[in-house]
Short mmCIF file of C-alpha atoms in Angstrom, two decimals:
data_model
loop_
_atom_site.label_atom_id
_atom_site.label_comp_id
_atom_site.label_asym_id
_atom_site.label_seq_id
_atom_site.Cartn_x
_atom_site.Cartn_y
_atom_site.Cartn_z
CA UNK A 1 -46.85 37.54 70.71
CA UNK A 2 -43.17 35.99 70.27
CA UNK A 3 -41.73 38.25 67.39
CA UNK A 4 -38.46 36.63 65.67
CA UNK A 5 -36.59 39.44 63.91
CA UNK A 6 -34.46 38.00 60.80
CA UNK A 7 -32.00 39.76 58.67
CA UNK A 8 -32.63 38.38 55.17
CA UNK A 9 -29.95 38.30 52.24
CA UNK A 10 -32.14 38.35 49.13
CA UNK A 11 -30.60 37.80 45.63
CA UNK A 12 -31.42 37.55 41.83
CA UNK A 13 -34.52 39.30 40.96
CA UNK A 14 -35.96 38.91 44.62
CA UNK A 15 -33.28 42.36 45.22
CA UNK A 16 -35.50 44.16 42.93
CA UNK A 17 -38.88 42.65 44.13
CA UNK A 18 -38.19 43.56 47.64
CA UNK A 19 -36.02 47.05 46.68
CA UNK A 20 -32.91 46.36 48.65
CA UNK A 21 -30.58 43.21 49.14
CA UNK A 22 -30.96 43.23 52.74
CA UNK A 23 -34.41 43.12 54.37
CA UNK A 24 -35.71 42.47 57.90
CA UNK A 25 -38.32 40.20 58.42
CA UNK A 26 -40.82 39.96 61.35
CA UNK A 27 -41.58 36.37 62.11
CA UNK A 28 -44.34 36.08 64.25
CA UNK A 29 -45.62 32.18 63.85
CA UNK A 30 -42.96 29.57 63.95
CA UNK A 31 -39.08 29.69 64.14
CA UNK A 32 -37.80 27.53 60.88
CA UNK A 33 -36.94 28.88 57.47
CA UNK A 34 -40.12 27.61 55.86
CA UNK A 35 -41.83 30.26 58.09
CA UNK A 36 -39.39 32.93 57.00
CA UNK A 37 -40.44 31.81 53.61
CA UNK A 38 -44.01 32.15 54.27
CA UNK A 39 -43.42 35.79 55.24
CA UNK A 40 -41.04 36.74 52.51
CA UNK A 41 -44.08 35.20 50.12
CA UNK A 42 -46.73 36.85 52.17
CA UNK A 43 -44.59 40.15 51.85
CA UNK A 44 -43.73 39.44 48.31
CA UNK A 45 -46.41 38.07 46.46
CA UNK A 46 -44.14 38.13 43.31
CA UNK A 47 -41.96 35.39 44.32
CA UNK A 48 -45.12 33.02 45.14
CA UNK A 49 -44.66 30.88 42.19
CA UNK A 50 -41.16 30.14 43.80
CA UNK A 51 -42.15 29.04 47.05
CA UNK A 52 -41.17 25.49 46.96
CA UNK A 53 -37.80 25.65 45.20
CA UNK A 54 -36.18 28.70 46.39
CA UNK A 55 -32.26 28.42 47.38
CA UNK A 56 -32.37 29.09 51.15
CA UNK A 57 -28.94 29.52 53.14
CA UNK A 58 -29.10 29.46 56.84
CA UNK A 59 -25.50 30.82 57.61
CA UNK A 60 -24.60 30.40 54.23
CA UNK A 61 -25.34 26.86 54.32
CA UNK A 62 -27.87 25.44 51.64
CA UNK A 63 -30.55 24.08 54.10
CA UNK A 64 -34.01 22.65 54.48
CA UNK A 65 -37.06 24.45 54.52
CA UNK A 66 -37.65 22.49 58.26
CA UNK A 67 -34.42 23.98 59.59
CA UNK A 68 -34.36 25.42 63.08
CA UNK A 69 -33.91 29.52 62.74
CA UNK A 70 -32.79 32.35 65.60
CA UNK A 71 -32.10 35.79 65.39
CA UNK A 72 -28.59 35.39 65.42
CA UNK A 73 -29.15 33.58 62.38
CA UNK A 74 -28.16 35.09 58.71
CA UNK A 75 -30.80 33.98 55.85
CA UNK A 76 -30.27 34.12 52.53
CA UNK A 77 -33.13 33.25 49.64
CA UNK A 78 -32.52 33.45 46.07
CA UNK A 79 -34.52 32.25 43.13
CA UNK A 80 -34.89 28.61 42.04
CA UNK A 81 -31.84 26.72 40.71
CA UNK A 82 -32.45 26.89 36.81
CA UNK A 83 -32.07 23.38 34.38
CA UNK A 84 -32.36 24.80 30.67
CA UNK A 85 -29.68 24.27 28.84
CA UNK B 1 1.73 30.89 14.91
CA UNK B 2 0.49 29.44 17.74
CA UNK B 3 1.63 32.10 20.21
CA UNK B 4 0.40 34.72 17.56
CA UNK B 5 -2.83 33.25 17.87
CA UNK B 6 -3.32 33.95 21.97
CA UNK B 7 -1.19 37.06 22.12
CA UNK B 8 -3.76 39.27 23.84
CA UNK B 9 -4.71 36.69 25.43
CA UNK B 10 -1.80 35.47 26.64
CA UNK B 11 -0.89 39.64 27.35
CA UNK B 12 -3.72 38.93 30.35
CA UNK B 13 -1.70 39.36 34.06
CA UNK B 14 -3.81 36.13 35.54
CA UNK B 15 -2.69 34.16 32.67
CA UNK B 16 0.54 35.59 31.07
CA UNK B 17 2.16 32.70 28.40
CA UNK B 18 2.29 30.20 31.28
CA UNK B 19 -1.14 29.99 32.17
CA UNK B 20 -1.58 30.19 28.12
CA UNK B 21 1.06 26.97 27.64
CA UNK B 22 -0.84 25.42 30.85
CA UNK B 23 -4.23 25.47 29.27
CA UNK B 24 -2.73 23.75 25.89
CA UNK B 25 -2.16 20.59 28.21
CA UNK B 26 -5.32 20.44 29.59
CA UNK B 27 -8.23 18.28 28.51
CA UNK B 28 -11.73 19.81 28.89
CA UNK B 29 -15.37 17.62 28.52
CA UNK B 30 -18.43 18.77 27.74
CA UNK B 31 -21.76 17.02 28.40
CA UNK B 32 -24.44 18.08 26.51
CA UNK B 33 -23.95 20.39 22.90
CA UNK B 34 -26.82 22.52 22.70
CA UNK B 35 -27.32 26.74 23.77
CA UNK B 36 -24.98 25.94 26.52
CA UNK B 37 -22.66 23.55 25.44
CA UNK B 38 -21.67 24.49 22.34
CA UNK B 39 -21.40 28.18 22.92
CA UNK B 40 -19.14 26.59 25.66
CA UNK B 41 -17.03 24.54 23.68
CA UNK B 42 -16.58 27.31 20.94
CA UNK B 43 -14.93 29.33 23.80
CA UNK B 44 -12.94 26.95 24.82
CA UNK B 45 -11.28 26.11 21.38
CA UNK B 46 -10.81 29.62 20.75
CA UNK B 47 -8.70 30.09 23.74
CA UNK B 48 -6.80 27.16 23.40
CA UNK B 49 -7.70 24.43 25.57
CA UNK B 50 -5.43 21.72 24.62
CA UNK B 51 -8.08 18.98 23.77
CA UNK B 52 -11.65 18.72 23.57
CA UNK B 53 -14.95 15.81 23.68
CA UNK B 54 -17.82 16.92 22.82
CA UNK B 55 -20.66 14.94 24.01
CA UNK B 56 -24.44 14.91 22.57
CA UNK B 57 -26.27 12.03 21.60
CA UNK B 58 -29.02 14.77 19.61
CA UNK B 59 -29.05 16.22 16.09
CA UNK B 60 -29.37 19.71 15.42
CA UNK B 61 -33.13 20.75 15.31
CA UNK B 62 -34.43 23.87 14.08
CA UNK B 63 -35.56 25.51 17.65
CA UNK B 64 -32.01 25.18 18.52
CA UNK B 65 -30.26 28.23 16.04
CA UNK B 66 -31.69 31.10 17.97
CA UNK B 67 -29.60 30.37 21.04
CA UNK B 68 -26.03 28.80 19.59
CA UNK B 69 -23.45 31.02 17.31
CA UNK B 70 -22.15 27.57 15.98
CA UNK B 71 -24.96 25.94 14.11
CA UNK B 72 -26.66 27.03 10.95
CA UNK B 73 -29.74 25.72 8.83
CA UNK B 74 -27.42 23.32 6.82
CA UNK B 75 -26.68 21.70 10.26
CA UNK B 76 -30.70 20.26 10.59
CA UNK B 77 -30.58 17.09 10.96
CA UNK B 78 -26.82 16.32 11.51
CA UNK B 79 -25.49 15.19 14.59
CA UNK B 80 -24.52 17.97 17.12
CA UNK B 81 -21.42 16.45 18.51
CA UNK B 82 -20.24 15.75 15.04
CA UNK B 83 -20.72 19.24 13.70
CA UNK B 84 -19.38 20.57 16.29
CA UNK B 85 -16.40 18.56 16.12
CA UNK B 86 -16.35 19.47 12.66
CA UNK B 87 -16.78 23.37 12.85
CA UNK B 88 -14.64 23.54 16.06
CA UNK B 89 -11.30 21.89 14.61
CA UNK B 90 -11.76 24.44 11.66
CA UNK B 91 -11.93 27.35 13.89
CA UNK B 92 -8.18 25.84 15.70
CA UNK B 93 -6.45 23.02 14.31
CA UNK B 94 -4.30 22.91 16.96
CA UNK B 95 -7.00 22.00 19.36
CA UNK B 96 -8.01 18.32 19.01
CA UNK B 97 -11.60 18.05 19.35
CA UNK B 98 -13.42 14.88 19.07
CA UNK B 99 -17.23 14.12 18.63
CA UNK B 100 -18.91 11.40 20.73
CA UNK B 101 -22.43 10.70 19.10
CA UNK B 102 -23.91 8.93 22.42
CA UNK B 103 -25.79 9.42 25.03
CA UNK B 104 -24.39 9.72 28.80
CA UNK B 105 -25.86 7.72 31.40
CA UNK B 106 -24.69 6.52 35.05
CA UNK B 107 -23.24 2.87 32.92
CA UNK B 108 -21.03 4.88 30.97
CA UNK B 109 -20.33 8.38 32.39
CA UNK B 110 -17.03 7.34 33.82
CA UNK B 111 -15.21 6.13 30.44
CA UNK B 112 -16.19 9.60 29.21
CA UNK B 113 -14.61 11.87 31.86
CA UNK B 114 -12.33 9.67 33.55
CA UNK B 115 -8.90 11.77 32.06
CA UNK B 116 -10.93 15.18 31.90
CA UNK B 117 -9.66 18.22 33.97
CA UNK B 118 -13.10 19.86 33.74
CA UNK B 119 -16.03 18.90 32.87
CA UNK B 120 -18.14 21.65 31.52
CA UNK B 121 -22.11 21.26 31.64
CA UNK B 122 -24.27 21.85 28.47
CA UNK B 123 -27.02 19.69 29.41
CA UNK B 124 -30.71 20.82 30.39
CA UNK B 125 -31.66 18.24 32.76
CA UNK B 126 -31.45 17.95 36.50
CA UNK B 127 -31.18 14.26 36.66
CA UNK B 128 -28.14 14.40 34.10
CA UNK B 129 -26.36 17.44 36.68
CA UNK B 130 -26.73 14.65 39.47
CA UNK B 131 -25.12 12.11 37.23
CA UNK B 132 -22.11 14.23 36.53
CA UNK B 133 -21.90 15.44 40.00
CA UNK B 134 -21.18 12.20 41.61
CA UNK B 135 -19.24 11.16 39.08
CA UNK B 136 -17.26 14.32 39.68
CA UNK B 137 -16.89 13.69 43.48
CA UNK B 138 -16.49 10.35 43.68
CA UNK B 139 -13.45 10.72 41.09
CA UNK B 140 -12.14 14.15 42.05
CA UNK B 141 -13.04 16.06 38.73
CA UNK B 142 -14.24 19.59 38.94
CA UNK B 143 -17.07 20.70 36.68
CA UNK B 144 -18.87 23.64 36.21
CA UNK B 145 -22.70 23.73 36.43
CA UNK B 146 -24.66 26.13 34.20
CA UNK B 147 -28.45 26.51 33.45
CA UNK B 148 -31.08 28.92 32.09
CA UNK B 149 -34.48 29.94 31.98
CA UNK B 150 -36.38 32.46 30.56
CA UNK B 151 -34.31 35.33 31.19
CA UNK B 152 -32.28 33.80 34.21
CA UNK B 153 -28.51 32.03 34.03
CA UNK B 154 -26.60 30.20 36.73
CA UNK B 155 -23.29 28.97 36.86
CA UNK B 156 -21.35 27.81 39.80
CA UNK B 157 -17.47 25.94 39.26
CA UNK B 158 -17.43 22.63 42.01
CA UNK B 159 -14.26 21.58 42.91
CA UNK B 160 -14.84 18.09 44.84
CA UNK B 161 -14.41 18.51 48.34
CA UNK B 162 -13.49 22.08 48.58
CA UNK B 163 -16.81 23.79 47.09
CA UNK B 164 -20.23 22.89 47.59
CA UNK B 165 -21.49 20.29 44.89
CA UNK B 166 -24.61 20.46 43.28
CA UNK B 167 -26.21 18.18 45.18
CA UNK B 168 -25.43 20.36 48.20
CA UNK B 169 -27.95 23.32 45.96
CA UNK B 170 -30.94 21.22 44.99
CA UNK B 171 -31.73 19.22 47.80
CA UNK B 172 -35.46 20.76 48.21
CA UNK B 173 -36.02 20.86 43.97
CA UNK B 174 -38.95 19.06 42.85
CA UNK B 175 -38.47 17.03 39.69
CA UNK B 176 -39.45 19.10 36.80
CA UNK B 177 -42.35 18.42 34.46
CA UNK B 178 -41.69 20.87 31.87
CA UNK B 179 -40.83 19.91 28.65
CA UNK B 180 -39.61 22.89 26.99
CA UNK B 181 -37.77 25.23 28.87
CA UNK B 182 -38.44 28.64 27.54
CA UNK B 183 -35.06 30.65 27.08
CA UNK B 184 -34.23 33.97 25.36
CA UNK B 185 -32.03 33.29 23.05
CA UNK B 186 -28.88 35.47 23.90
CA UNK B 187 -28.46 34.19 27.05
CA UNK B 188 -27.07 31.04 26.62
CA UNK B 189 -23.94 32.11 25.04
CA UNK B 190 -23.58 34.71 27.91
CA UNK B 191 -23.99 32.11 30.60
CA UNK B 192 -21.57 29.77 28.65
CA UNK B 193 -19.08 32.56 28.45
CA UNK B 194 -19.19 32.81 32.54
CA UNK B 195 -19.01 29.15 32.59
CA UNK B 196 -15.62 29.35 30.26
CA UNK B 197 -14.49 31.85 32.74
CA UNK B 198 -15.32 29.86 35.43
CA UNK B 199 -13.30 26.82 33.79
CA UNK B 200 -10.23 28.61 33.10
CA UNK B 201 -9.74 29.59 36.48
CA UNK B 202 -10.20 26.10 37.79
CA UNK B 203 -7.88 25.25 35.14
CA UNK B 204 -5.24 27.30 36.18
CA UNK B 205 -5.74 26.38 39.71
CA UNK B 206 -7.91 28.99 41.22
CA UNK B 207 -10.63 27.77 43.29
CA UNK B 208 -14.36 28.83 42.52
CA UNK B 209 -16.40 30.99 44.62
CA UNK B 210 -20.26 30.20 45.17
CA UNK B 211 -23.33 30.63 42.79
CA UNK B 212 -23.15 33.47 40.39
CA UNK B 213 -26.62 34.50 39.24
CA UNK B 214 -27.57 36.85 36.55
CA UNK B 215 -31.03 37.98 35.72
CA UNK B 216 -30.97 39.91 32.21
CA UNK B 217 -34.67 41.32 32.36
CA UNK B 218 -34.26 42.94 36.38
CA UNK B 219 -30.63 43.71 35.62
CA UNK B 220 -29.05 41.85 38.05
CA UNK B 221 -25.54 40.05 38.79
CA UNK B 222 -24.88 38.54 42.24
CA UNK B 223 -22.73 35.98 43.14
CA UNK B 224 -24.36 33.66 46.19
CA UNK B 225 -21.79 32.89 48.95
CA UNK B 226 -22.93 28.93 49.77
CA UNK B 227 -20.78 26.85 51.42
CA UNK B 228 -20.65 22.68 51.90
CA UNK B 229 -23.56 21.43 53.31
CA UNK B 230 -21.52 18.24 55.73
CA UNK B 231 -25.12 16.49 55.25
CA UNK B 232 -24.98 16.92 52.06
CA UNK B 233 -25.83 12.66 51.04
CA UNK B 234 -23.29 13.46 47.68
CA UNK B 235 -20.05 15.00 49.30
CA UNK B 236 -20.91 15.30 53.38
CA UNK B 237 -18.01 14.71 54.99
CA UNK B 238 -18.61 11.02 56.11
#
């Protein structure tokens, strides 16, 4: 099995949730951020309600959940954008 | 008088009485005068923007006083803008602030913020961010985006061209279905006081640094390091 090691940034109350602001995540199916996701979730279960709309920055650059991921890459997730007023 | 008024402020190294007499010329919009906006526009009359438009097309309901310091029970019923206006020039008469009873949409958005130097964001819709966010590129004017829920605030300054926009932030946001957005009701005015800070540095020509994120209930402040997305379909460099 292909294991894709990815050093996440996490932010907001994900830092608490996961108990550090930088995690490492073992990606074993898939190499996009939506699979990242899907193992932050799985690893998380607090942040499930999230799991759509979460801010995800592939090298610091707001991207889609499809986007292509590598080691080298630097992830960052925070919590939904939020619209109250 | 005047310079009475903003000593300590003005007694403030990043501003000092220039950045004080800078702000005095400067004309500051904000969309929107509910928790966020008029908290927002409070601050900014206190610390002496030179002119004001306040912008709400609702009236002041009773579900609104736990998270504003600027309306009371008397206000119910009256128009927000206008009591604003009215409460806000009492506060500083040197300030001009001015009312504008209407709503904003993409037909008339551009008559409302085409002099502004800011635009500052009280509103609580997404749709309505998107609005002012092209606006904002297409005509060079920086704004700062805030928003809450429950116990969470966001604010993030966008300086066309140079920062990411909002656009470049919400790309994978479904359209919310929620009608009431549930909000504790101290947190506006401390999101709308990071927003004014936020403002006054774009004001006085300092550039705006990501997505600052604060969490009251998990105790946490961060500040998100994003930069342009050049796909972004709003300011991608074409």
């Amino acid at each position: 099995m292909n294991i894709v090691k990815i050093n996440v940034t996490v932010y907001g109350r994900y830092k608490n949730i996961a108990g550090n602001q930088t995690i490492q995540l073992d990606i074993t199916d898939g190499n996009t951020l939506r699979d990242v996701i899907d193992v932050f979730v799985k690893q998380y279960p607090m942040t499930k309600k999230d799991k759509s709309r979460m801010i995800v920055t592939k090298n610091k650059m707001y991207s889609s959940y499809d986007t292509m991921i590598t080691e080298e890459d630097e992830v960052s997730i925070a919590p939904p954008v939020v619209s109250g007023g | 008088m005047t310079k009475d008024r903003y000593r300590r402020q003005a007694l403030v190294r990043e501003l000092g009485q220039n950045g004080q007499d800078m702000l005095a010329t400067k004309h500051v919009v904000v969309i929107g005068g509910g928790g966020l906006g008029s908290n927002s526009a409070n601050l900014m009359v206190r610390m002496g923007i030179g002119s004001i438009d306040i912008i709400d097309y609702d009236s002041v309901e009773l579900s609104n006083l736990h998270r504003t310091s600027v309306f009371s029970e008397e206000d119910l019923g009256k128009s927000k803008a206008l009591v604003l206006q009215e409460k806000l020039q009492k506060v500083n008469m040197n300030v001009r602030a001015k009312a504008i009873n209407q709503r904003v949409t993409s037909e008339n958005i551009r008559a409302f913020v085409s002099d502004a130097d800011v635009i500052i964001d009280g509103t609580d819709s997404v749709p309505l961010r998107l609005l002012i966010n092209e606006e904002s590129i297409r005509h060079n004017i920086p704004w700062v985006y805030a928003g809450v829920y429950e116990t969470v605030g966001m604010v993030m300054g966008i300086l066309p061209k140079n920062t990411p926009c909002f656009q470049c932030i919400t790309q994978n946001i479904p359209k919310s279905t929620m009608k009431e957005i549930p909000v504790l009701g101290s947190l506006p005015a401390t999101i709308a006081s990071i927003q004014c800070n936020e403002a006054i540095k774009i004001l006085l020509g300092r550039h705006p640094k990501g997505l600052i994120i604060y969490d009251v209930w998990n105790q946490c402040f961060d500040s998100m390091n994003i930069q342009r997305n050049p796909s972004c379909i709003t300011c991608g460099r074409k």
